[in-house]
N, CA, C and O atoms as a DFTB+ gen file, in Angstrom:
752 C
 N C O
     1  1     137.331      92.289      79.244
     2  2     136.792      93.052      78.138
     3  2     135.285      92.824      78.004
     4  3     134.599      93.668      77.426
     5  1     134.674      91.560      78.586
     6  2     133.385      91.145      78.239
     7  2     132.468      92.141      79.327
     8  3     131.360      92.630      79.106
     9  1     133.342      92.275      80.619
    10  2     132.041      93.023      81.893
    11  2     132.365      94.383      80.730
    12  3     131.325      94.616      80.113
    13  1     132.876      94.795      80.536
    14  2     133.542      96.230      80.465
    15  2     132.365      96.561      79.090
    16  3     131.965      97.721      78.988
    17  1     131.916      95.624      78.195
    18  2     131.453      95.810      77.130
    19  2     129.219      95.878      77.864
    20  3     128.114      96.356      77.606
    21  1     129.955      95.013      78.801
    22  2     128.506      94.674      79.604
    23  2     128.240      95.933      80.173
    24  3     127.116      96.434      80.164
    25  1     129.296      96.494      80.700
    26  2     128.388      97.887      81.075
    27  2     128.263      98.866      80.506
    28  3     127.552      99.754      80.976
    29  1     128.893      99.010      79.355
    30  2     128.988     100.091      78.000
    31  2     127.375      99.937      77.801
    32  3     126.624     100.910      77.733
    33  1     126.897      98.416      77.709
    34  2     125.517      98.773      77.064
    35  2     124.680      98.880      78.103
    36  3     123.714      99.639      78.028
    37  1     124.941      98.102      79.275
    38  2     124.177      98.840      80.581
    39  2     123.792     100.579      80.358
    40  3     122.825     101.325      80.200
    41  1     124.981     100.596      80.448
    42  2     124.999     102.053      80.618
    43  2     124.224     103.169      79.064
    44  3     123.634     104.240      79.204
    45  1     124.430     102.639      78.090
    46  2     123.650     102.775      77.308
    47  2     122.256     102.790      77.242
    48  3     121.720     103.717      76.634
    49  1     121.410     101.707      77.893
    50  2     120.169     101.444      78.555
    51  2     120.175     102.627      78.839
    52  3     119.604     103.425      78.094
    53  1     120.833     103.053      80.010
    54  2     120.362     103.885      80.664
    55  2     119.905     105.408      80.482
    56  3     119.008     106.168      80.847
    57  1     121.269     105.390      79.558
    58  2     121.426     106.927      79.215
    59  2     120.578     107.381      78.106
    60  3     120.003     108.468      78.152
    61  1     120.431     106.115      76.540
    62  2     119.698     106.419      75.833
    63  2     118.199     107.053      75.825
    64  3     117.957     108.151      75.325
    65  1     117.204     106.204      76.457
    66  2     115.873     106.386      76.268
    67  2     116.049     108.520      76.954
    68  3     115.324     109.427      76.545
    69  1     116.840     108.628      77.676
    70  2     116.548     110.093      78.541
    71  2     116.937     111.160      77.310
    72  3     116.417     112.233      77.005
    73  1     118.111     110.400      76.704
    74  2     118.919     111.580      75.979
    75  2     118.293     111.634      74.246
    76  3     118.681     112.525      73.490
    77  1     117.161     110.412      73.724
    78  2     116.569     110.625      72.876
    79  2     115.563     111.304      73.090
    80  3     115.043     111.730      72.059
    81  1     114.945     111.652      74.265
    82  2     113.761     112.441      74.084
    83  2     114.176     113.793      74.309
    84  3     113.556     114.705      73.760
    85  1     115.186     114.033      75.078
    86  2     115.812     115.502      75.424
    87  2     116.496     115.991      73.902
    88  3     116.721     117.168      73.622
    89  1     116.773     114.816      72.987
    90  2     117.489     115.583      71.532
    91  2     116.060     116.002      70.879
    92  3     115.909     117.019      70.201
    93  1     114.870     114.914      71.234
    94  2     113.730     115.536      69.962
    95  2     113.441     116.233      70.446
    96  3     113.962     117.225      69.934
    97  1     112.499     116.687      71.733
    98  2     112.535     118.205      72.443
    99  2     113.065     119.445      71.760
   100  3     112.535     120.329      71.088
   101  1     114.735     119.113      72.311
   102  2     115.280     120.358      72.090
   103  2     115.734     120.732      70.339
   104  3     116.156     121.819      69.945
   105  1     115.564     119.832      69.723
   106  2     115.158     119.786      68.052
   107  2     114.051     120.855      67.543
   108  3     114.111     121.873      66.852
   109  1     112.771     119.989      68.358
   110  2     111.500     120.502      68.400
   111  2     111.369     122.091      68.713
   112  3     110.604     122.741      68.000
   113  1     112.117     122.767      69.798
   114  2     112.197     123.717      70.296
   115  2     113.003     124.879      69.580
   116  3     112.613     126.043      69.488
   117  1     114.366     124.295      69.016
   118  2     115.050     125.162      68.286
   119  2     114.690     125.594      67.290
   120  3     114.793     126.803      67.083
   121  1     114.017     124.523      66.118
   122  2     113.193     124.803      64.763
   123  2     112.173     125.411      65.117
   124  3     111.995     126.503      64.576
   125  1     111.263     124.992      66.020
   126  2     110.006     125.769      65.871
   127  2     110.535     127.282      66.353
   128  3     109.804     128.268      66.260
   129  1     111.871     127.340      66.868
   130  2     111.282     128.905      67.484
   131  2     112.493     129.624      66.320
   132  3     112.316     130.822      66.099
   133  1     113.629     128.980      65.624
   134  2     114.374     129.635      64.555
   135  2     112.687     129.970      63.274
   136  3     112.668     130.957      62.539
   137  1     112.023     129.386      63.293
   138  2     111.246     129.345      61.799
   139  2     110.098     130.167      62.399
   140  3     109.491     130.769      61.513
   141  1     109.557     130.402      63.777
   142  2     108.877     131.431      64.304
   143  2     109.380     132.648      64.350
   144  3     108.718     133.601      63.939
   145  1     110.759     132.813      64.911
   146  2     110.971     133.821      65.202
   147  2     111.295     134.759      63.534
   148  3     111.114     135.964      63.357
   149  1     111.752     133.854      62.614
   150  2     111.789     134.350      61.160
   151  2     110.351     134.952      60.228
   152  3     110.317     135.641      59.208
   153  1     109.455     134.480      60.901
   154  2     108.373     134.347      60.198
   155  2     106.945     135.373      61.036
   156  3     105.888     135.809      60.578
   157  1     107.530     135.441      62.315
   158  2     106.216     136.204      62.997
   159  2     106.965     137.605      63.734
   160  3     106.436     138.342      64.565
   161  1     108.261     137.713      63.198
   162  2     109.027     139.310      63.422
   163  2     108.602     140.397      62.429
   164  3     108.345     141.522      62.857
   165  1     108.503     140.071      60.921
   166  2     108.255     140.093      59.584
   167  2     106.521     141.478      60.407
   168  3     106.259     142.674      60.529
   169  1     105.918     140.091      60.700
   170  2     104.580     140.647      61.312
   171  2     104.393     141.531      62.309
   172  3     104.010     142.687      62.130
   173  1     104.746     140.850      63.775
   174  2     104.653     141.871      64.853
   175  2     105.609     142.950      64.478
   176  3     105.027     144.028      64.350
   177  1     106.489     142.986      64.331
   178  2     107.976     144.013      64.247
   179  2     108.875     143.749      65.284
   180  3     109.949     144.339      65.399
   181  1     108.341     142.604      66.285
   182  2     109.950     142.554      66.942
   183  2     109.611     140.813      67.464
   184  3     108.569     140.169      67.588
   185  1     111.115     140.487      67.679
   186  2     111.038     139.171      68.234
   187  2     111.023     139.150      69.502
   188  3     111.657     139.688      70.409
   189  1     109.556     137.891      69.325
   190  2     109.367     136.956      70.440
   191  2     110.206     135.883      71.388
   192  3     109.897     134.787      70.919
   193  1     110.887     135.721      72.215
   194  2     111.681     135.232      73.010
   195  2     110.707     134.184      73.392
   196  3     109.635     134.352      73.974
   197  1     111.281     132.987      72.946
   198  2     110.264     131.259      74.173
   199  2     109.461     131.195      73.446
   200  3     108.720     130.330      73.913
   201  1     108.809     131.734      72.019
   202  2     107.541     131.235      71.121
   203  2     107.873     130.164      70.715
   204  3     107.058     129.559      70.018
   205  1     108.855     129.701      70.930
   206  2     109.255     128.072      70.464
   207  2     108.953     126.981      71.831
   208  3     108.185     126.029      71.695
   209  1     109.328     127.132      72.522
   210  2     108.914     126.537      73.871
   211  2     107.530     126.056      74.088
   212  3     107.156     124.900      74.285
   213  1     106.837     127.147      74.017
   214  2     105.372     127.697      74.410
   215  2     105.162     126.633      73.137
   216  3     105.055     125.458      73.486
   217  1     105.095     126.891      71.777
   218  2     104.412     126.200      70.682
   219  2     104.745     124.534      71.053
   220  3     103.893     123.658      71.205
   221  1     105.971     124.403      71.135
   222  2     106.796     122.968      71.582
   223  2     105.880     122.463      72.293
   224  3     105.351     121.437      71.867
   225  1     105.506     122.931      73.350
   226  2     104.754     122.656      75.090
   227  2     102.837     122.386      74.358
   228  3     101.956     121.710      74.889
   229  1     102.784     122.842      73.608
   230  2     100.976     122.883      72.518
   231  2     101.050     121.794      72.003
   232  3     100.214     120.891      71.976
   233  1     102.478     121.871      71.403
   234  2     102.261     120.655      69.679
   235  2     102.729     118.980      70.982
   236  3     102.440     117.830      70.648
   237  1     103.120     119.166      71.731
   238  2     103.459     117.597      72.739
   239  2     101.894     117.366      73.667
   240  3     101.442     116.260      73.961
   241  1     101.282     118.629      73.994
   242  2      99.986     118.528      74.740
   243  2      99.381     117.662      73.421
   244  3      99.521     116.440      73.367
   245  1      98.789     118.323      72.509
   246  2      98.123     118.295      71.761
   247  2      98.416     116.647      70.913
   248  3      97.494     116.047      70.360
   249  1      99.835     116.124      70.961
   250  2      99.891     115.238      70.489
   251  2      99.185     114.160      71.678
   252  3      98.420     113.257      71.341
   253  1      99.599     114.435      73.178
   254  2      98.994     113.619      74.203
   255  2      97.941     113.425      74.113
   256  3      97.546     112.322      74.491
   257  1      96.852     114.518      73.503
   258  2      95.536     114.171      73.406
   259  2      95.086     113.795      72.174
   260  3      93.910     113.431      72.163
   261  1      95.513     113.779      71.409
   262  2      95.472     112.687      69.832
   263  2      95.743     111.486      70.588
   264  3      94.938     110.556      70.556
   265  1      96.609     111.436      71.140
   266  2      97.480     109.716      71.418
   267  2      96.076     109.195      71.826
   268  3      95.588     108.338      71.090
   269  1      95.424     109.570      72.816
   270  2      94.309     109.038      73.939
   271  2      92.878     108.452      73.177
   272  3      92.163     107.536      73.583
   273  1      92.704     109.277      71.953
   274  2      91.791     109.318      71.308
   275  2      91.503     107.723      70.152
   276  3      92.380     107.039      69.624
   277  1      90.450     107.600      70.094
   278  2      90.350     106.046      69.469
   279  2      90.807     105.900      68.117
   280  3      90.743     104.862      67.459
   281  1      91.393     107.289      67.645
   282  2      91.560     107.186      65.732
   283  2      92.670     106.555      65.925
   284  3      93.059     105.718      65.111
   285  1      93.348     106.854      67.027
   286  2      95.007     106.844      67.109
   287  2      95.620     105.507      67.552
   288  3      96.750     105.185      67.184
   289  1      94.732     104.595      68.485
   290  2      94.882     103.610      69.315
   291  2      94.571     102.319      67.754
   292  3      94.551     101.166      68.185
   293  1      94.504     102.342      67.269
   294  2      94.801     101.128      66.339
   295  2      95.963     101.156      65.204
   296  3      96.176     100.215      64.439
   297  1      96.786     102.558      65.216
   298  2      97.956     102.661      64.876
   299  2      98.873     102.919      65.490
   300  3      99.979     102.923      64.949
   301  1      98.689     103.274      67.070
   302  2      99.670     102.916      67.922
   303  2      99.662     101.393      68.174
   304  3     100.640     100.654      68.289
   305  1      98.825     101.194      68.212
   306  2      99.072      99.113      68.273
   307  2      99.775      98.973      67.370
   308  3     100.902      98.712      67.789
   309  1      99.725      99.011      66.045
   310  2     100.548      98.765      64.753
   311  2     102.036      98.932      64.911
   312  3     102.985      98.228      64.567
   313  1     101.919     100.385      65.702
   314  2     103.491     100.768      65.421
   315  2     104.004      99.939      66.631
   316  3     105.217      99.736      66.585
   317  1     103.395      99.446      67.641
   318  2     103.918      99.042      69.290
   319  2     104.043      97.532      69.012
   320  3     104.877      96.792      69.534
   321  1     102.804      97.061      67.838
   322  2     103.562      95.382      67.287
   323  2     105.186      95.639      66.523
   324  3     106.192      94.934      66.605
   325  1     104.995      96.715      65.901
   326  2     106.046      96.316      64.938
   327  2     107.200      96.920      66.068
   328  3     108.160      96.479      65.435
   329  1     107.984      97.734      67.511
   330  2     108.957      97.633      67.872
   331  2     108.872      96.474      68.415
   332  3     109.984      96.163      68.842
   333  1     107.778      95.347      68.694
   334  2     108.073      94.352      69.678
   335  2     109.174      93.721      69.004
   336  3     110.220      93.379      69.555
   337  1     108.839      93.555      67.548
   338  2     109.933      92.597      66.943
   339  2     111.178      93.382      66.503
   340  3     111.813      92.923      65.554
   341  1     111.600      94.521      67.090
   342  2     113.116      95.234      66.994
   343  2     113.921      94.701      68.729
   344  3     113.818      95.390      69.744
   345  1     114.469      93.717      68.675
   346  2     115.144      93.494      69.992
   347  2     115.453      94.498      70.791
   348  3     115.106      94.421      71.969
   349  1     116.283      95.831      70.246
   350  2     117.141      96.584      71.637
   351  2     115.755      97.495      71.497
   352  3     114.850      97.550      72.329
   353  1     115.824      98.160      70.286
   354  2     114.288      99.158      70.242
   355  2     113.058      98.576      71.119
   356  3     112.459      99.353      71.863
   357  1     112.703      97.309      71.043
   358  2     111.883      96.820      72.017
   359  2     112.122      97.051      73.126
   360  3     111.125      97.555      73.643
   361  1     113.278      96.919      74.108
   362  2     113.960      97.056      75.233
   363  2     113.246      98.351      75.706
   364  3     112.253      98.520      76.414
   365  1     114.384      99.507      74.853
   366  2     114.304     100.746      74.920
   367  2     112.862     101.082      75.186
   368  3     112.668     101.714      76.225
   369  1     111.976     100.831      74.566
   370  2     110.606     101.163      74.335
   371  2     109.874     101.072      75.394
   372  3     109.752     102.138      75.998
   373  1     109.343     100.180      75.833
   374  2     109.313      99.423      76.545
   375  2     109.764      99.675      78.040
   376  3     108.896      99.629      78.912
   377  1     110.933      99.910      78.345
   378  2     111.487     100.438      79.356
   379  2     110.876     102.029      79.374
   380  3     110.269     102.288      80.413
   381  1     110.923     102.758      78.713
   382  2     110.845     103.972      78.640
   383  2     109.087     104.004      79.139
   384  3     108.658     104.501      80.181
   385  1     108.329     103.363      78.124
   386  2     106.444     103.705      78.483
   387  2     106.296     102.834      79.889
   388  3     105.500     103.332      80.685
   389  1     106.705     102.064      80.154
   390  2     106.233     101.917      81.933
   391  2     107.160     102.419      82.316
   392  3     106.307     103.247      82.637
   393  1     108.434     102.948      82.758
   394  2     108.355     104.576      83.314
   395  2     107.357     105.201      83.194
   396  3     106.604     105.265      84.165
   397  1     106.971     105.959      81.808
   398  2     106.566     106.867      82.008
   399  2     105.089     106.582      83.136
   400  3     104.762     107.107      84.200
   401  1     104.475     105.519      82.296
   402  2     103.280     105.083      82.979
   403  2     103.206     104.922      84.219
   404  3     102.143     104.628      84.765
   405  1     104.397     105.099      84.904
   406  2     104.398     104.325      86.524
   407  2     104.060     105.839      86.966
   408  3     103.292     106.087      87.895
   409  1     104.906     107.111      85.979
   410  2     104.974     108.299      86.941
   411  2     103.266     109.403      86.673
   412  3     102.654     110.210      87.372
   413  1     103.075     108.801      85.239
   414  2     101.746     109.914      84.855
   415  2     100.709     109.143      84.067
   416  3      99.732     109.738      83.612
   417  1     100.920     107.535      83.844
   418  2      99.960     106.784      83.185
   419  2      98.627     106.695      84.175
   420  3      98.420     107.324      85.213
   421  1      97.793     105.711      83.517
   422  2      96.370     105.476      84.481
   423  2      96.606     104.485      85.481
   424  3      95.819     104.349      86.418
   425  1      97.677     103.747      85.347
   426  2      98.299     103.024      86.714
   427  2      99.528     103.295      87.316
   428  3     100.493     102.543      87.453
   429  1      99.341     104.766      87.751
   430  2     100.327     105.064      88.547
   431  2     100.937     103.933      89.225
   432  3     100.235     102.922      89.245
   433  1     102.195     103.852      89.846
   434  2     103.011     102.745      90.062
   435  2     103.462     103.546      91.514
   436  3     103.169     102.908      92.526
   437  1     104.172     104.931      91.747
   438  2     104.714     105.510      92.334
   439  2     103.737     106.733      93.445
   440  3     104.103     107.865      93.760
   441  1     102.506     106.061      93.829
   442  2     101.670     106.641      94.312
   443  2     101.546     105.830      95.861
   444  3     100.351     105.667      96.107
   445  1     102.239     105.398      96.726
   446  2     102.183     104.456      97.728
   447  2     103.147     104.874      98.600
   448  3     103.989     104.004      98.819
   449  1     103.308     105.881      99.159
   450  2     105.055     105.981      99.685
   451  2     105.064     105.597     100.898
   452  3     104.207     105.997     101.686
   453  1     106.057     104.738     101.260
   454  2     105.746     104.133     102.896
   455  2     107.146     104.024     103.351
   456  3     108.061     104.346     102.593
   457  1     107.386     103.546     104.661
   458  2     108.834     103.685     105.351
   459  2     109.120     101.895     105.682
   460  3     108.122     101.398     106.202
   461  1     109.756     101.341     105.566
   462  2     110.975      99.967     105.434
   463  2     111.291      99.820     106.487
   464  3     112.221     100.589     106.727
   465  1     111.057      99.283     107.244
   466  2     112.020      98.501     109.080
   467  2     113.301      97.875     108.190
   468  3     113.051      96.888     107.500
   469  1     114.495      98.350     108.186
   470  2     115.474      97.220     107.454
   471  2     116.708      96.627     108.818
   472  3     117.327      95.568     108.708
   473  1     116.803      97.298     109.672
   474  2     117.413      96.996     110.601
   475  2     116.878      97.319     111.951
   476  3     116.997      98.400     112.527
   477  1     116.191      96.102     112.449
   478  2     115.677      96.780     113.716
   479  2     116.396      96.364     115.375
   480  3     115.787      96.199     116.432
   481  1     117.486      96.305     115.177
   482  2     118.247      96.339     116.239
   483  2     118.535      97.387     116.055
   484  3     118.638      97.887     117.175
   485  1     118.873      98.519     114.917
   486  2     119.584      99.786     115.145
   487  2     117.879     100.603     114.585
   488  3     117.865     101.832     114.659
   489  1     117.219     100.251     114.326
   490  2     115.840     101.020     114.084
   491  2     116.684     101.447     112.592
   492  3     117.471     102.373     112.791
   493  1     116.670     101.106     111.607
   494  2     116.969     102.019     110.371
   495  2     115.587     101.671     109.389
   496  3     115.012     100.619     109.110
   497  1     115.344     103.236     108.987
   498  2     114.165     102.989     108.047
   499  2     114.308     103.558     106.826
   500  3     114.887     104.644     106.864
   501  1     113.897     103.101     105.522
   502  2     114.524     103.509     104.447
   503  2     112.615     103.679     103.393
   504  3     111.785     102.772     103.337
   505  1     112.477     105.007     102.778
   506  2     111.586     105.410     102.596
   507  2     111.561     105.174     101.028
   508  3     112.576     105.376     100.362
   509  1     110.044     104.619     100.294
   510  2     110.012     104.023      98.761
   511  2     108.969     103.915      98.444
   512  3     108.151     104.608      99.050
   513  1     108.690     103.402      97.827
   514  2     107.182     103.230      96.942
   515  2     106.503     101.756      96.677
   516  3     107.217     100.834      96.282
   517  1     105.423     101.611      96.854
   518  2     104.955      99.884      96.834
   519  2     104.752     100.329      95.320
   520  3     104.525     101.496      94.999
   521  1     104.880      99.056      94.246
   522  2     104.995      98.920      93.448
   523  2     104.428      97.771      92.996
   524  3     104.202      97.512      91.814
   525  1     104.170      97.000      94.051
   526  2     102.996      95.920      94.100
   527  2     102.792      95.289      95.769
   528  3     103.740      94.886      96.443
   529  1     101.446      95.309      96.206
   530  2     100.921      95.067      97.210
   531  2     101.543      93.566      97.368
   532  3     102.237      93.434      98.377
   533  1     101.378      92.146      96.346
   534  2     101.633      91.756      96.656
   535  2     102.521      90.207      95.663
   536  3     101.686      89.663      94.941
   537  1     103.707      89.645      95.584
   538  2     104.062      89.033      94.907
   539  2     103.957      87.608      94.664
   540  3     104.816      86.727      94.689
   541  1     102.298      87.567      94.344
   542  2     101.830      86.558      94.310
   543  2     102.163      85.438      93.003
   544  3     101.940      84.231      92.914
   545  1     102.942      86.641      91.829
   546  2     102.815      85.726      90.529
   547  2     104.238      84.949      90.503
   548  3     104.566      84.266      89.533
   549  1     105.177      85.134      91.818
   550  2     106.371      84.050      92.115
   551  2     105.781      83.333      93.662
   552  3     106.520      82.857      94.523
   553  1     104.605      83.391      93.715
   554  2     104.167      82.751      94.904
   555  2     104.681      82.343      96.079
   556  3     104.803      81.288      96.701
   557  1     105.175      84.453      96.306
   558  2     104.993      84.946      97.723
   559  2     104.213      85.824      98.189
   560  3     104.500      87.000      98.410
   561  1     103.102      85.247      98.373
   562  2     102.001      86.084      99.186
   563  2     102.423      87.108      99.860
   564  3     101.843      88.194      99.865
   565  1     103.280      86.898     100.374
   566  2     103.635      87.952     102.535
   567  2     104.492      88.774     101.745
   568  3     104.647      89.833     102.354
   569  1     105.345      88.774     100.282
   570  2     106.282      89.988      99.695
   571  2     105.358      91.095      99.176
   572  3     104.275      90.913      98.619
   573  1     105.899      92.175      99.421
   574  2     105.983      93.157      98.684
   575  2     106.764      93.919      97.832
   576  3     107.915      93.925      98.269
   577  1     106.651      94.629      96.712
   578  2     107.731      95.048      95.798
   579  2     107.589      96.770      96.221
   580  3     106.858      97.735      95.997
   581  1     108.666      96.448      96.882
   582  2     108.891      98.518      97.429
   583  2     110.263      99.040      96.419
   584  3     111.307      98.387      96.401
   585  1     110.136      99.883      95.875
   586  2     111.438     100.425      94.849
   587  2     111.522     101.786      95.381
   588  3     110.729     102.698      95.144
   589  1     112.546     101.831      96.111
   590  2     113.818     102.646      96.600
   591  2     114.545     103.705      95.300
   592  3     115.420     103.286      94.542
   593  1     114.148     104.702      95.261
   594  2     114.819     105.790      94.398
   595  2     116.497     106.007      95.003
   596  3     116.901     106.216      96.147
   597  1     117.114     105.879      93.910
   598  2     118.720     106.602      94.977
   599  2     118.708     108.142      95.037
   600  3     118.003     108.849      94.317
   601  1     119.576     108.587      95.985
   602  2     119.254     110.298      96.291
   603  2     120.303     110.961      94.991
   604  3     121.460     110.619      94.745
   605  1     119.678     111.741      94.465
   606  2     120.425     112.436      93.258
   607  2     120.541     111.624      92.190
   608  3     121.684     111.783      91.761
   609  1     120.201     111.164      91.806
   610  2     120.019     109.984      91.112
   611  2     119.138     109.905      90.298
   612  3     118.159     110.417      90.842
   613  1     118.707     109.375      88.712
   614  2     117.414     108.760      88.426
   615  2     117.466     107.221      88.056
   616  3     117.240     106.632      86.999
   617  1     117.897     106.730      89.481
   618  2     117.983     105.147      89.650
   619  2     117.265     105.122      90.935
   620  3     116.723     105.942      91.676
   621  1     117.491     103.775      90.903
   622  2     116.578     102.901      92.650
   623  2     116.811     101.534      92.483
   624  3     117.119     101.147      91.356
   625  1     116.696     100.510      93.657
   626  2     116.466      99.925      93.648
   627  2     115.575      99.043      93.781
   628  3     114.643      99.761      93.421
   629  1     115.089      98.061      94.006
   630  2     113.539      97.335      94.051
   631  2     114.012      96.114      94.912
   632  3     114.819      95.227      94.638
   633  1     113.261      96.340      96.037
   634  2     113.517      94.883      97.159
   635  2     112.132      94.146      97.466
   636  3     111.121      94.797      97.729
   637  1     112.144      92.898      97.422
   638  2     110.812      92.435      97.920
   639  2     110.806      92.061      99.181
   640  3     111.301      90.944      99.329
   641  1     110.437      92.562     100.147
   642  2     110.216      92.821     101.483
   643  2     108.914      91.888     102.411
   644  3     107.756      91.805     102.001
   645  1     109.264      91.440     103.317
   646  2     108.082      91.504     104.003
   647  2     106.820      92.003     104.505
   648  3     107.025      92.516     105.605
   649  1     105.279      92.093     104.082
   650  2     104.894      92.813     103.937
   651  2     104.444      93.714     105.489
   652  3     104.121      94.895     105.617
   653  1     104.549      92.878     106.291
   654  2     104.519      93.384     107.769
   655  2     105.196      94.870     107.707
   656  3     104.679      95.926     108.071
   657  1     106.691      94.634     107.061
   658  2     107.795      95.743     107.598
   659  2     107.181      97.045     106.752
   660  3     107.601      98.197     106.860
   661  1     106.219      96.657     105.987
   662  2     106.199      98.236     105.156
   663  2     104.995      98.687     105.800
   664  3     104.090      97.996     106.269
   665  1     105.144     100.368     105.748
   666  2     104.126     101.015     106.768
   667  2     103.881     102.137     105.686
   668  3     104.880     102.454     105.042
   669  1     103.103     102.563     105.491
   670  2     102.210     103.547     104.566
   671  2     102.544     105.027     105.683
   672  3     102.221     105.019     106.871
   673  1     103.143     106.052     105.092
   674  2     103.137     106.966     105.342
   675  2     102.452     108.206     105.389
   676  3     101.521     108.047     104.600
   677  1     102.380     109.291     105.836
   678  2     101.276     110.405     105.291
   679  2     101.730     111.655     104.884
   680  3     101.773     112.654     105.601
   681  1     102.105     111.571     103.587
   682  2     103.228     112.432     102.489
   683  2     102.591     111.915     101.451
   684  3     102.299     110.719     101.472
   685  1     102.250     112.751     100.320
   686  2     102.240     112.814      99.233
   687  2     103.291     112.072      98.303
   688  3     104.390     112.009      98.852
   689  1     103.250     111.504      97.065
   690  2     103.769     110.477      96.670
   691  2     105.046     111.555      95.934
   692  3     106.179     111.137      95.695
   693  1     104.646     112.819      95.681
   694  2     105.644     114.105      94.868
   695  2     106.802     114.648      95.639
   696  3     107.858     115.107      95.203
   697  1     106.312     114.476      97.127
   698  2     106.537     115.501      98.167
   699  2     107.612     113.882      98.803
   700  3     108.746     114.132      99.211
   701  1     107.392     113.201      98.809
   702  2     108.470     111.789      98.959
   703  2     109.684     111.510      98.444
   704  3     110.782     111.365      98.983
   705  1     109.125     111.426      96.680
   706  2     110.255     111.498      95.882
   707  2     111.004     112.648      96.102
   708  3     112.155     112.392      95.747
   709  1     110.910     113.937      96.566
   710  2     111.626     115.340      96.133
   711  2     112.391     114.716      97.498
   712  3     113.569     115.003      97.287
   713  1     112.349     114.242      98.365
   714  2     112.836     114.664      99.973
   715  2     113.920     113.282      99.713
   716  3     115.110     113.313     100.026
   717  1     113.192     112.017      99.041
   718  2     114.528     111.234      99.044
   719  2     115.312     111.158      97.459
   720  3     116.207     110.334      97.268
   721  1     115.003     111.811      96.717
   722  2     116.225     112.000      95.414
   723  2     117.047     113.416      95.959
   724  3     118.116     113.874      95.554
   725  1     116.058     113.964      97.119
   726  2     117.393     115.517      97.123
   727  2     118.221     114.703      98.307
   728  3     119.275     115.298      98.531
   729  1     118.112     113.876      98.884
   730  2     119.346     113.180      99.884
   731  2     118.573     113.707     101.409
   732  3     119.184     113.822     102.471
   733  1     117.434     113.921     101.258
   734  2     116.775     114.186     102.691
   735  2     117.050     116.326     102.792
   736  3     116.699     116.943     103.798
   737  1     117.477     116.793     101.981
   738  2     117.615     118.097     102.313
   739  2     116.361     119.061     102.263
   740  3     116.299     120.109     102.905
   741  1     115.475     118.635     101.516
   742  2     114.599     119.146     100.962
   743  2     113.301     118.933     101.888
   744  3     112.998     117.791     102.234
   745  1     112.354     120.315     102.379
   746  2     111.446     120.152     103.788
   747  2     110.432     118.858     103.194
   748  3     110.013     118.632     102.059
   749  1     110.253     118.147     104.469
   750  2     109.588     116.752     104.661
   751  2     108.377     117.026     105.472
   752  3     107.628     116.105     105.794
């Protein structure tokens, strides 16, 4: 009963942070375009189809560029002290902004894509992302941290490797991910 409860919240981890931002989204999207489409038919004389989307897609830009701005950065500290001290909300949090940061922050994480020697009696090579050059702060110099996306998937794994075996490829870091989350189907 104890693994079984262990992966309920595993699995929770997982599923939450994706499925809270897909409920405020599609929140965001339904109101703005039920209270648009009520309010700007009145005017034009006929309804607009996706004026909720489109506004949705403004009011999340527009918040991105408030976020960036210096009025904002001493009450995002405020609010980012006060989840530290919410345990799972911390988790959640936390987990969620380095994602995001790895895929569109100022330290991209997922910009390195290179190919893995993992078996070289049979030559098998398995294609990922350096994620750190080098793992010096458990003092192994010669590791590297390469994280392995699974195909179809929005999981991976993370192996620390020898840094010899990893080889820098010449593919785009977009054009990588699409070819190993579609299972290799997708042109390379």
């Amino acid at each position: 009963m104890k693994k079984i409860t262990q992966y309920f919240l595993q699995g929770v981890l997982l599923v939450a942070p994706l499925a809270i931002i897909i409920y405020i989204l599609f929140s965001l999207f339904t109101t703005l375009d039920g209270w648009l489409t009520n309010n700007m038919e009145p005017v034009v004389g006929f309804k607009i189809p996706g004026l909720g989307i489109l506004v949705s897609f403004g009011f999340v830009t527009v918040l991105g560029f408030i976020g960036q701005t210096a009025l904002v950065r001493p009450l995002k500290k405020v609010i980012q002290n006060l989840i530290e001290k919410i345990p799972l909300l911390n988790l959640l949090y936390s987990s969620l902004n380095d994602l995001f940061s790895a895929f569109v922050g100022k330290e991209k994480k997922f910009n390195t894509p290179v190919k893995v020697l993992f078996n070289k009696e049979n030559n098998l090579w398995k294609l990922g992302f350096v994620t750190r050059e080098t793992m010096e702060t458990i003092g192994e110099n010669d590791l590297a941290a390469v994280y392995f996306p699974h195909s179809y998937n929005f999981s991976g794994e993370l192996y620390l490797v020898p840094a010899e075996r990893v080889i820098k490829i010449n593919s785009s870091p977009a054009e990588t991910m699409k070819f190993i989350v579609s299972g290799g189907v997708t042109h390379f």
